[in-house]
Amino acid sequence: MRRTMTFERVRGFRDHYPEDMMPRKKIFKVAEESAESLGFKKVDFPSLEYLDLYRLKSGEELVGQTFSFVDKGGREVTMIPEATPSVVRMITARKDLIKPIRWYSLPKIFRYEEPQAGRYREHYQFNADIFGADSPEADAEIIGLAGMILDGLGLASRYEIRINSRPLLESILNSVGCRNVPAAFGVIDRFRKIDREEFFSEMSATGIDSERTELLYSMISQTVEPGKIRDVTGGFASPSVDAEISRLQYIGDLVSRMILSPVKVDLSIVRGLAYYTGVVFEAYDVMGKHRAILGGGRYDGLAALMSDQDIPAVGFGMGDAVIELLMKEEGKWFYANEKPSFYVCCTRKESKSYAFAVSREVRSGGGATIDDLSNRGLSAQLRNAAGEKCDYAVIIGEREEASRTATFRNLVSGEQKEIEYGKIGQHVLTLKGKSENKA
RNA sequence: GCCGGGGUGGGGUAGUGGAUAUCCUUGGGGACUGUGGAUCCCCGGACCCGGGUUCAAUUCCCGGACCCGGCCCCA
C-alpha cells in the first residue's frame, strides 16, 4: 500500500509548463520590445500594497474582489489587483522626473473572482502608461502601442481596436437631458448584455425620453470608421460634441499610421465606471468571440486624487489570458527558437573534458547547447537529442578528440560535417535552426 | 457570492454494486556496445475527498474541494 500526498493548486491559479510558458514568454517579449521601441522604460513595484491605495479610487466594491488580509504588523494589505495605482504612486513620489514619462511594467495581478474563460485569480498583465502629456498624440501612441504588440504577435487583421471618448459620450448624454451620466454610462456599458426593453427603461430613469433613447440605442449599436462618426452622432450635434469628435478622429488617424489593423469607433465602449476621463479603448478578436484582449484610456484625475499633483495620464493593460485563447485559435501558440539548438553527444567518459570545451565554443555562437548527462550509448544520446527537439547533434568521441574536431550532425537532414575546434564558433554562426517546433 | 455541467494512471480511454479495473500513449530501465524518435524485453502509474445506503461502493445518494462554462464584476 502506497501512501501518496497530492497537492492541489489553489483555485483560479495556474501552473505554466514549458510548452505553454515558451509562447507566453514570446507575448511578453514582443510587448516589451514594442514598448521599448517607442522609448518606454520598464518599472516594477511590489505585489503587495496597502488596501487604501484601491479604496481611494474604486471604493469598497473593488476591495471586495481583492486578495486582502491584515499582516502580522496589523497592516491592511492586498495582493495588487491592477498596476495603475502602484505606478501612479511611484510617479507622484518622485517630483524630479522629466515629463512626459513613458513607463511599462509586467506584474502578476490578483483578483478574487470566480474563474471563467480568459479569467483567473492571478495573471500577468502588461501595462504601459504615459504621464504628463494630455495631447491626443499621447492617446494615439498608447493605443498604437497596443496595436503594435498584437501585430507583432502575428494577429494583424485578427483583431480590431475600438475607441470611444468619455467626454464625447458625456456631452451627448447632457445634450439629451440626461440627469445621471454615471448611471447612463453603466447602462451603455452593459447594453450588449441586456435586452432592448431594459435598456429603454433604465435610460428613461436617467431622464432621457424614448425618442432620444432610440437614437442613442442605434448610435451605440454600430461600430464605424473614425471618419464616419458624425453619421451616427448626427442627432446629437453641439459644439462640445463636435470638438470631442474631432479629437477622436485625429487620434484614430494617428493610430492607423502605427498599426496594421482597423481602428473603429464604438460608442458603447465605456470601460466600467472606473477613473477614465478621456479616450477609452479596447481590442477585440474580429470574430467577437472573446472578451476584450486589452483595454485602457485616459485618466487625468487619478494623480490628483492620490497626491497633491495633477498629472494627466493615459495607458492600457493587457492580460495574458484572453490573448492566449486567441493565439491558440489562430495557430500562433507555439515557440520557435531564434538560434539553433545543439545536443553535445559524447561517446566515452574520457572525452568529457573535451566535450565540455566544445560545448562552450558552440554556446558562444548558438542557442541552447545541451551537454549529455546520460553517458549512454550514442544512439541513446541521439534519441535524447531528438527528444529535446534540438536542431543539431555535436558528436564527440575518441576520433574527434584525437583530431581536435567536432562532428556536427543536422538532425533534420542527417547531413554531417567535421569542424575544426578553432572554427566551431564561426561555424555555429552560419547554422540555422528549424523554424517549426510545436508547442 | 450565485447558477449549470464534469471527474478512472502524466495524457486519452473501456468497464463494473463483488474477483489481479481495460486498452493506447507517455514515463523509467535494459538489449542493439560511434549514428537517432524503430524493434524487443522488463517496470512504474488511476477510480477527487468525506459521509451515507449496502454483506459489499470506483459504480447509487448527499456534501465538500477542484475543473469547465455562465451570472455579478471587470483592473
Coordinates of C-alpha atoms in Angstrom, one line a residue, chain A:
Chain A
M1 CA 0.0 0.0 0.0
R2 CA 1.5 3.2 -1.1
R3 CA 0.7 6.4 0.6
T4 CA 0.9 9.5 -1.5
M5 CA 0.3 13.1 -0.7
T6 CA -1.1 15.1 -3.5
F7 CA -1.3 18.9 -3.5
E8 CA -3.8 20.8 -5.5
R9 CA -3.3 24.2 -6.9
V10 CA -5.2 27.0 -5.3
R11 CA -8.4 27.7 -7.1
G12 CA -8.1 30.1 -10.0
F13 CA -4.3 29.9 -10.2
R14 CA -2.3 28.4 -12.9
D15 CA 0.8 26.4 -13.4
H16 CA 2.8 27.2 -16.6
Y17 CA 4.6 24.2 -18.1
P18 CA 7.4 24.9 -20.6
E19 CA 5.3 24.2 -23.6
D20 CA 2.9 26.9 -22.6
M21 CA 5.5 29.2 -20.9
M22 CA 7.5 29.5 -24.1
P23 CA 4.8 31.1 -26.2
R24 CA 3.7 33.1 -23.2
K25 CA 7.2 34.4 -22.9
K26 CA 7.0 35.4 -26.5
I27 CA 4.0 37.6 -25.8
F28 CA 5.9 39.4 -23.1
K29 CA 8.9 39.7 -25.3
V30 CA 7.0 41.3 -28.2
A31 CA 5.2 43.6 -25.7
E32 CA 8.4 44.7 -24.1
E33 CA 10.3 45.2 -27.3
S34 CA 7.4 47.1 -28.8
A35 CA 7.3 49.4 -25.8
E36 CA 11.0 50.0 -25.8
S37 CA 10.9 50.8 -29.5
L38 CA 8.7 53.7 -28.6
G39 CA 11.0 54.8 -25.7
F40 CA 9.1 53.2 -22.9
K41 CA 11.1 52.2 -19.8
K42 CA 10.3 49.2 -17.6
V43 CA 9.4 49.7 -14.0
D44 CA 8.4 47.2 -11.3
F45 CA 6.7 47.5 -7.9
P46 CA 5.6 45.3 -5.0
S47 CA 2.9 42.6 -5.4
L48 CA 1.5 43.8 -2.1
E49 CA 0.1 47.3 -1.4
Y50 CA -1.9 48.9 1.2
L51 CA -5.6 48.3 0.6
D52 CA -6.2 52.0 1.0
L53 CA -4.5 52.6 -2.4
Y54 CA -7.5 51.0 -4.0
R55 CA -10.2 52.3 -1.7
L56 CA -9.4 55.8 -2.8
K57 CA -10.0 55.0 -6.4
S58 CA -12.6 52.4 -6.6
G59 CA -14.4 52.2 -3.3
E60 CA -15.4 49.1 -1.4
E61 CA -16.7 47.3 -4.5
L62 CA -13.3 46.5 -5.9
V63 CA -12.0 46.0 -2.4
G64 CA -14.4 43.1 -2.0
Q65 CA -12.7 41.4 -5.0
T66 CA -9.2 41.5 -3.8
F67 CA -6.9 39.1 -2.0
S68 CA -6.7 41.2 1.1
F69 CA -5.5 40.5 4.6
V70 CA -4.1 42.0 7.7
D71 CA -0.4 41.3 8.1
K72 CA 1.4 40.5 11.3
G73 CA 2.1 44.1 11.8
G74 CA -1.6 44.9 11.7
R75 CA -1.4 46.5 8.2
E76 CA -4.3 46.1 5.9
V77 CA -2.7 44.9 2.7
T78 CA -3.7 43.4 -0.6
M79 CA -2.3 41.5 -3.5
I80 CA -2.3 44.1 -6.2
P81 CA -5.4 43.8 -8.4
E82 CA -4.0 46.2 -11.0
A83 CA -0.9 48.1 -11.8
T84 CA -2.0 51.6 -12.3
P85 CA -2.3 52.8 -8.7
S86 CA 1.2 51.5 -7.9
V87 CA 2.6 53.2 -10.9
V88 CA 0.9 56.4 -10.1
R89 CA 2.2 56.1 -6.5
M90 CA 5.7 55.8 -7.9
I91 CA 5.2 58.8 -10.2
T92 CA 3.8 61.1 -7.6
A93 CA 6.6 60.1 -5.2
R94 CA 9.2 61.5 -7.5
K95 CA 8.9 65.1 -8.5
D96 CA 12.1 65.2 -10.4
L97 CA 11.0 63.0 -13.3
I98 CA 11.0 64.7 -16.6
K99 CA 7.7 64.5 -18.4
P100 CA 6.3 63.1 -20.4
I101 CA 7.1 59.8 -18.8
R102 CA 6.7 56.6 -20.7
W103 CA 6.7 53.5 -18.4
Y104 CA 5.7 49.9 -18.8
S105 CA 5.5 47.1 -16.4
L106 CA 4.7 43.4 -16.4
P107 CA 3.4 42.4 -13.0
K108 CA 1.3 39.5 -11.9
I109 CA -2.0 40.8 -10.6
F110 CA -4.7 39.2 -8.5
R111 CA -8.4 39.3 -8.2
Y112 CA -10.7 37.3 -6.0
E113 CA -13.4 36.3 -8.5
E114 CA -14.9 33.2 -9.9
P115 CA -12.6 31.9 -12.7
Q116 CA -14.1 31.8 -16.2
A117 CA -12.9 31.6 -19.7
G118 CA -10.0 34.0 -20.0
R119 CA -10.2 35.0 -16.3
Y120 CA -8.1 33.7 -13.5
R121 CA -7.4 34.8 -10.0
E122 CA -3.8 35.6 -11.0
H123 CA -2.5 36.6 -14.3
Y124 CA 0.3 38.5 -15.9
Q125 CA -0.6 41.9 -17.1
F126 CA 1.4 44.1 -19.4
N127 CA 0.9 47.8 -18.7
A128 CA 2.0 50.9 -20.4
D129 CA 1.3 54.5 -19.5
I130 CA 2.3 57.9 -20.5
F131 CA 2.3 60.6 -17.7
G132 CA 2.4 64.3 -18.2
A133 CA 1.0 64.6 -21.7
D134 CA -2.6 65.4 -22.3
S135 CA -2.3 65.6 -26.0
P136 CA -4.2 63.4 -28.5
E137 CA -0.8 62.3 -29.8
A138 CA -0.2 60.7 -26.4
D139 CA -3.5 58.9 -26.6
A140 CA -2.6 57.7 -30.1
E141 CA 0.8 56.5 -29.0
I142 CA -0.7 54.4 -26.3
I143 CA -3.4 52.9 -28.5
G144 CA -0.8 52.4 -31.2
L145 CA 1.5 50.5 -28.9
A146 CA -1.4 48.2 -28.0
G147 CA -1.9 47.5 -31.7
M148 CA 1.8 47.1 -32.4
I149 CA 2.0 44.4 -29.9
L150 CA -0.9 42.5 -31.4
D151 CA 0.7 43.0 -34.8
G152 CA 4.0 41.7 -33.5
L153 CA 2.3 38.5 -32.4
G154 CA 1.1 37.8 -35.9
L155 CA -2.5 38.9 -35.1
A156 CA -2.8 41.6 -37.7
S157 CA -6.3 41.6 -39.1
R158 CA -7.4 39.2 -36.5
Y159 CA -8.2 42.0 -34.0
E160 CA -9.7 45.4 -34.2
I161 CA -9.3 48.3 -31.8
R162 CA -12.4 50.1 -30.7
I163 CA -12.1 53.6 -29.4
N164 CA -14.5 55.9 -27.7
S165 CA -14.4 59.1 -25.8
R166 CA -16.0 59.6 -22.4
P167 CA -16.3 63.3 -22.7
L168 CA -18.0 62.8 -26.1
L169 CA -20.4 60.4 -24.6
E170 CA -21.0 62.7 -21.7
S171 CA -21.7 65.6 -24.0
I172 CA -24.1 63.6 -25.9
L173 CA -25.9 62.5 -22.8
N174 CA -26.0 66.0 -21.5
S175 CA -27.4 67.3 -24.7
V176 CA -30.4 64.9 -24.4
G177 CA -31.3 65.9 -20.8
C178 CA -29.6 63.0 -19.0
R179 CA -29.7 63.7 -15.3
N180 CA -27.4 60.9 -14.2
V181 CA -24.5 60.4 -16.5
P182 CA -22.7 57.8 -14.4
A183 CA -25.8 55.7 -14.4
A184 CA -26.3 56.1 -18.1
F185 CA -22.6 55.1 -18.6
G186 CA -23.4 51.9 -16.7
V187 CA -26.3 51.1 -18.8
I188 CA -24.4 51.7 -22.0
D189 CA -21.6 49.6 -20.8
R190 CA -23.9 46.7 -20.3
F191 CA -26.1 47.2 -23.3
R192 CA -24.9 44.2 -25.2
K193 CA -25.9 42.1 -22.2
I194 CA -29.4 43.4 -21.6
D195 CA -32.4 43.4 -23.8
R196 CA -33.9 46.4 -25.5
E197 CA -36.7 46.9 -23.1
E198 CA -34.3 47.0 -20.2
F199 CA -32.2 49.5 -21.9
F200 CA -35.1 51.8 -22.6
S201 CA -36.5 51.6 -19.1
E202 CA -33.1 52.2 -17.5
M203 CA -32.3 55.1 -19.8
S204 CA -35.7 56.6 -19.1
A205 CA -34.7 56.5 -15.4
T206 CA -31.8 58.8 -16.1
G207 CA -34.2 61.4 -17.7
I208 CA -33.8 60.6 -21.4
D209 CA -37.0 60.4 -23.4
S210 CA -37.8 57.4 -25.5
E211 CA -37.2 59.2 -28.8
R212 CA -33.7 60.1 -27.8
T213 CA -33.1 56.7 -26.3
E214 CA -34.0 55.3 -29.7
L215 CA -31.3 57.4 -31.3
L216 CA -28.8 56.5 -28.6
Y217 CA -29.5 52.9 -29.0
S218 CA -28.9 53.0 -32.7
M219 CA -25.8 55.0 -32.2
I220 CA -24.1 52.7 -29.8
S221 CA -25.2 49.6 -31.7
Q222 CA -22.7 50.1 -34.5
T223 CA -19.0 50.5 -34.9
V224 CA -17.9 52.9 -37.6
E225 CA -14.7 54.2 -39.2
P226 CA -13.5 57.3 -37.3
G227 CA -14.1 59.4 -40.4
K228 CA -17.8 58.5 -40.2
I229 CA -18.6 59.2 -36.6
R230 CA -20.8 62.0 -37.5
D231 CA -23.0 59.7 -39.5
V232 CA -24.1 58.1 -36.2
T233 CA -24.0 61.1 -33.9
G234 CA -25.8 63.4 -36.3
G235 CA -28.8 63.7 -33.9
F236 CA -26.6 65.0 -31.1
A237 CA -24.8 67.9 -32.5
S238 CA -23.4 70.6 -30.2
P239 CA -20.1 72.5 -30.0
S240 CA -18.6 70.3 -27.3
V241 CA -19.7 67.1 -29.1
D242 CA -18.1 68.4 -32.2
A243 CA -14.8 69.1 -30.5
E244 CA -14.7 65.7 -29.0
I245 CA -15.4 64.1 -32.3
S246 CA -12.6 65.9 -34.0
R247 CA -10.2 64.8 -31.3
L248 CA -11.3 61.2 -31.6
Q249 CA -10.9 61.3 -35.4
Y250 CA -7.5 62.7 -35.1
I251 CA -6.5 60.0 -32.7
G252 CA -7.9 57.4 -35.0
D253 CA -5.9 58.8 -37.9
L254 CA -2.6 58.7 -36.0
V255 CA -3.2 55.2 -34.7
S256 CA -3.9 54.0 -38.2
R257 CA -0.4 55.1 -39.1
M258 CA 1.1 52.9 -36.5
I259 CA -0.7 49.6 -36.8
L260 CA -1.9 47.1 -39.4
S261 CA -5.5 46.5 -38.2
P262 CA -8.6 48.7 -38.3
V263 CA -9.4 51.3 -35.7
K264 CA -13.1 51.7 -35.2
V265 CA -15.2 54.0 -33.1
D266 CA -17.6 52.1 -30.8
L267 CA -19.6 54.4 -28.7
S268 CA -20.6 51.7 -26.4
I269 CA -17.1 51.3 -25.0
V270 CA -17.2 52.8 -21.5
R271 CA -14.7 50.7 -19.5
G272 CA -16.7 50.2 -16.4
L273 CA -17.2 53.0 -14.0
A274 CA -13.5 53.5 -13.4
Y275 CA -11.5 56.6 -13.4
Y276 CA -11.3 57.3 -17.1
T277 CA -11.7 60.9 -18.2
G278 CA -10.9 60.9 -21.9
V279 CA -10.4 58.4 -24.7
V280 CA -11.2 54.8 -23.8
F281 CA -10.4 51.8 -26.0
E282 CA -10.4 48.0 -26.2
A283 CA -9.1 45.5 -28.6
Y284 CA -11.3 42.5 -29.6
D285 CA -10.8 39.5 -31.8
V286 CA -12.6 40.1 -35.1
M287 CA -14.9 37.1 -34.5
G288 CA -16.1 38.8 -31.4
K289 CA -15.8 35.5 -29.6
H290 CA -13.9 36.6 -26.6
R291 CA -13.9 39.4 -24.0
A292 CA -11.6 42.3 -24.6
I293 CA -8.0 41.3 -25.3
L294 CA -6.8 44.6 -23.7
G295 CA -8.2 47.9 -22.7
G296 CA -7.3 51.3 -21.4
G297 CA -7.8 55.0 -21.7
R298 CA -7.1 58.4 -20.4
Y299 CA -7.2 59.1 -16.6
D300 CA -6.3 62.6 -15.9
G301 CA -7.7 62.8 -12.5
L302 CA -6.1 59.9 -10.7
A303 CA -2.8 61.5 -9.7
A304 CA -4.6 64.5 -8.1
L305 CA -6.8 62.0 -6.3
M306 CA -3.8 60.3 -4.8
S307 CA -1.4 63.2 -4.3
D308 CA -1.1 67.0 -4.5
Q309 CA 0.0 66.7 -8.1
D310 CA -2.1 67.0 -11.2
I311 CA -0.7 64.7 -13.8
P312 CA -2.5 63.8 -17.0
A313 CA -2.1 60.1 -17.9
V314 CA -3.1 57.6 -20.5
G315 CA -2.4 53.9 -20.5
F316 CA -3.6 50.4 -21.0
G317 CA -3.3 46.9 -19.7
M318 CA -3.2 43.6 -21.4
G319 CA -3.6 40.3 -19.6
D320 CA -2.1 37.1 -20.8
A321 CA -5.3 35.0 -20.6
V322 CA -7.5 36.2 -23.4
I323 CA -4.7 36.6 -25.8
E324 CA -3.7 33.1 -25.1
L325 CA -7.1 31.8 -26.1
L326 CA -7.0 33.9 -29.3
M327 CA -3.4 32.8 -30.2
K328 CA -4.4 29.2 -29.7
E329 CA -7.3 29.6 -32.1
E330 CA -5.1 31.3 -34.6
G331 CA -2.5 28.7 -34.5
K332 CA 0.1 31.1 -33.1
W333 CA 0.6 29.3 -29.8
F334 CA 4.0 27.9 -30.4
Y335 CA 7.5 28.8 -30.0
A336 CA 10.4 28.8 -32.4
N337 CA 14.0 29.2 -31.3
E338 CA 15.7 32.1 -32.9
K339 CA 19.0 30.4 -32.6
P340 CA 19.7 26.8 -33.5
S341 CA 19.9 24.4 -30.6
F342 CA 22.5 21.7 -30.0
Y343 CA 23.0 18.4 -28.2
V344 CA 26.6 17.6 -27.5
C345 CA 27.0 13.8 -27.5
C346 CA 30.0 12.2 -26.0
T347 CA 30.8 8.5 -26.7
R348 CA 33.1 7.9 -23.8
K349 CA 33.8 9.2 -20.4
E350 CA 37.5 10.0 -21.2
S351 CA 36.4 12.6 -23.7
K352 CA 34.1 14.6 -21.5
S353 CA 36.5 17.3 -20.8
Y354 CA 37.0 17.9 -24.5
A355 CA 33.2 17.7 -25.0
F356 CA 32.6 20.4 -22.4
A357 CA 35.2 22.6 -24.1
V358 CA 33.4 22.1 -27.4
S359 CA 30.1 22.9 -25.7
R360 CA 31.5 26.3 -24.7
E361 CA 32.6 27.0 -28.2
V362 CA 29.2 26.1 -29.6
R363 CA 27.4 28.2 -27.0
S364 CA 29.4 31.2 -27.9
G365 CA 27.6 31.4 -31.2
G366 CA 24.5 29.3 -30.9
G367 CA 21.4 28.9 -28.8
A368 CA 20.7 26.2 -26.2
T369 CA 23.6 23.8 -26.1
I370 CA 22.8 20.7 -24.1
D371 CA 25.5 18.5 -22.6
D372 CA 24.7 14.8 -22.5
L373 CA 24.2 13.7 -18.9
S374 CA 23.2 10.2 -19.6
N375 CA 26.5 8.7 -20.5
R376 CA 24.7 6.1 -22.5
G377 CA 25.4 4.8 -26.0
L378 CA 25.5 7.2 -28.9
S379 CA 22.2 6.1 -30.3
A380 CA 20.5 6.7 -27.0
Q381 CA 22.1 10.2 -26.9
L382 CA 20.9 10.9 -30.4
R383 CA 17.4 9.8 -29.3
N384 CA 17.6 12.3 -26.4
A385 CA 18.7 15.0 -28.8
A386 CA 15.7 14.3 -31.0
G387 CA 13.5 14.3 -27.9
E388 CA 14.8 17.7 -26.9
K389 CA 13.9 18.9 -30.4
C390 CA 17.5 20.0 -31.0
D391 CA 18.5 21.2 -34.5
Y392 CA 22.0 19.6 -34.4
A393 CA 23.9 17.0 -32.6
V394 CA 27.5 17.6 -31.9
I395 CA 29.3 14.3 -31.7
I396 CA 32.5 14.0 -29.6
G397 CA 34.4 10.8 -29.3
E398 CA 37.9 9.3 -29.5
R399 CA 38.3 10.2 -33.1
E400 CA 37.2 13.9 -32.7
E401 CA 39.3 14.4 -29.6
A402 CA 42.4 13.0 -31.3
S403 CA 42.0 15.2 -34.3
R404 CA 40.7 18.3 -32.4
T405 CA 37.5 18.4 -34.3
A406 CA 33.7 18.1 -33.7
T407 CA 31.2 16.3 -35.8
F408 CA 28.1 18.4 -36.5
R409 CA 25.0 16.4 -37.5
N410 CA 21.9 18.1 -38.8
L411 CA 19.2 16.2 -37.0
V412 CA 16.6 17.1 -39.7
S413 CA 18.6 16.2 -42.9
G414 CA 21.1 13.8 -41.4
E415 CA 24.0 15.7 -43.0
Q416 CA 27.3 15.6 -41.1
K417 CA 30.3 17.8 -41.1
E418 CA 33.5 17.7 -39.3
I419 CA 34.6 21.1 -38.0
E420 CA 38.0 22.0 -36.5
Y421 CA 37.9 23.0 -32.9
G422 CA 39.1 26.6 -33.6
K423 CA 36.3 27.2 -36.1
I424 CA 33.4 25.9 -34.2
G425 CA 32.1 29.3 -33.0
Q426 CA 32.3 30.6 -36.5
H427 CA 30.6 27.6 -38.0
V428 CA 27.8 27.7 -35.5
L429 CA 27.0 31.3 -36.6
T430 CA 26.3 30.0 -40.1
L431 CA 23.8 27.5 -39.0
K432 CA 20.1 28.0 -38.9
G433 CA 17.5 26.5 -36.5
K434 CA 14.5 24.9 -37.8
S435 CA 11.5 27.2 -37.6
E436 CA 8.7 24.8 -36.9
N437 CA 8.7 23.4 -33.3
K438 CA 5.3 22.7 -31.8
A439 CA 4.0 24.0 -28.5

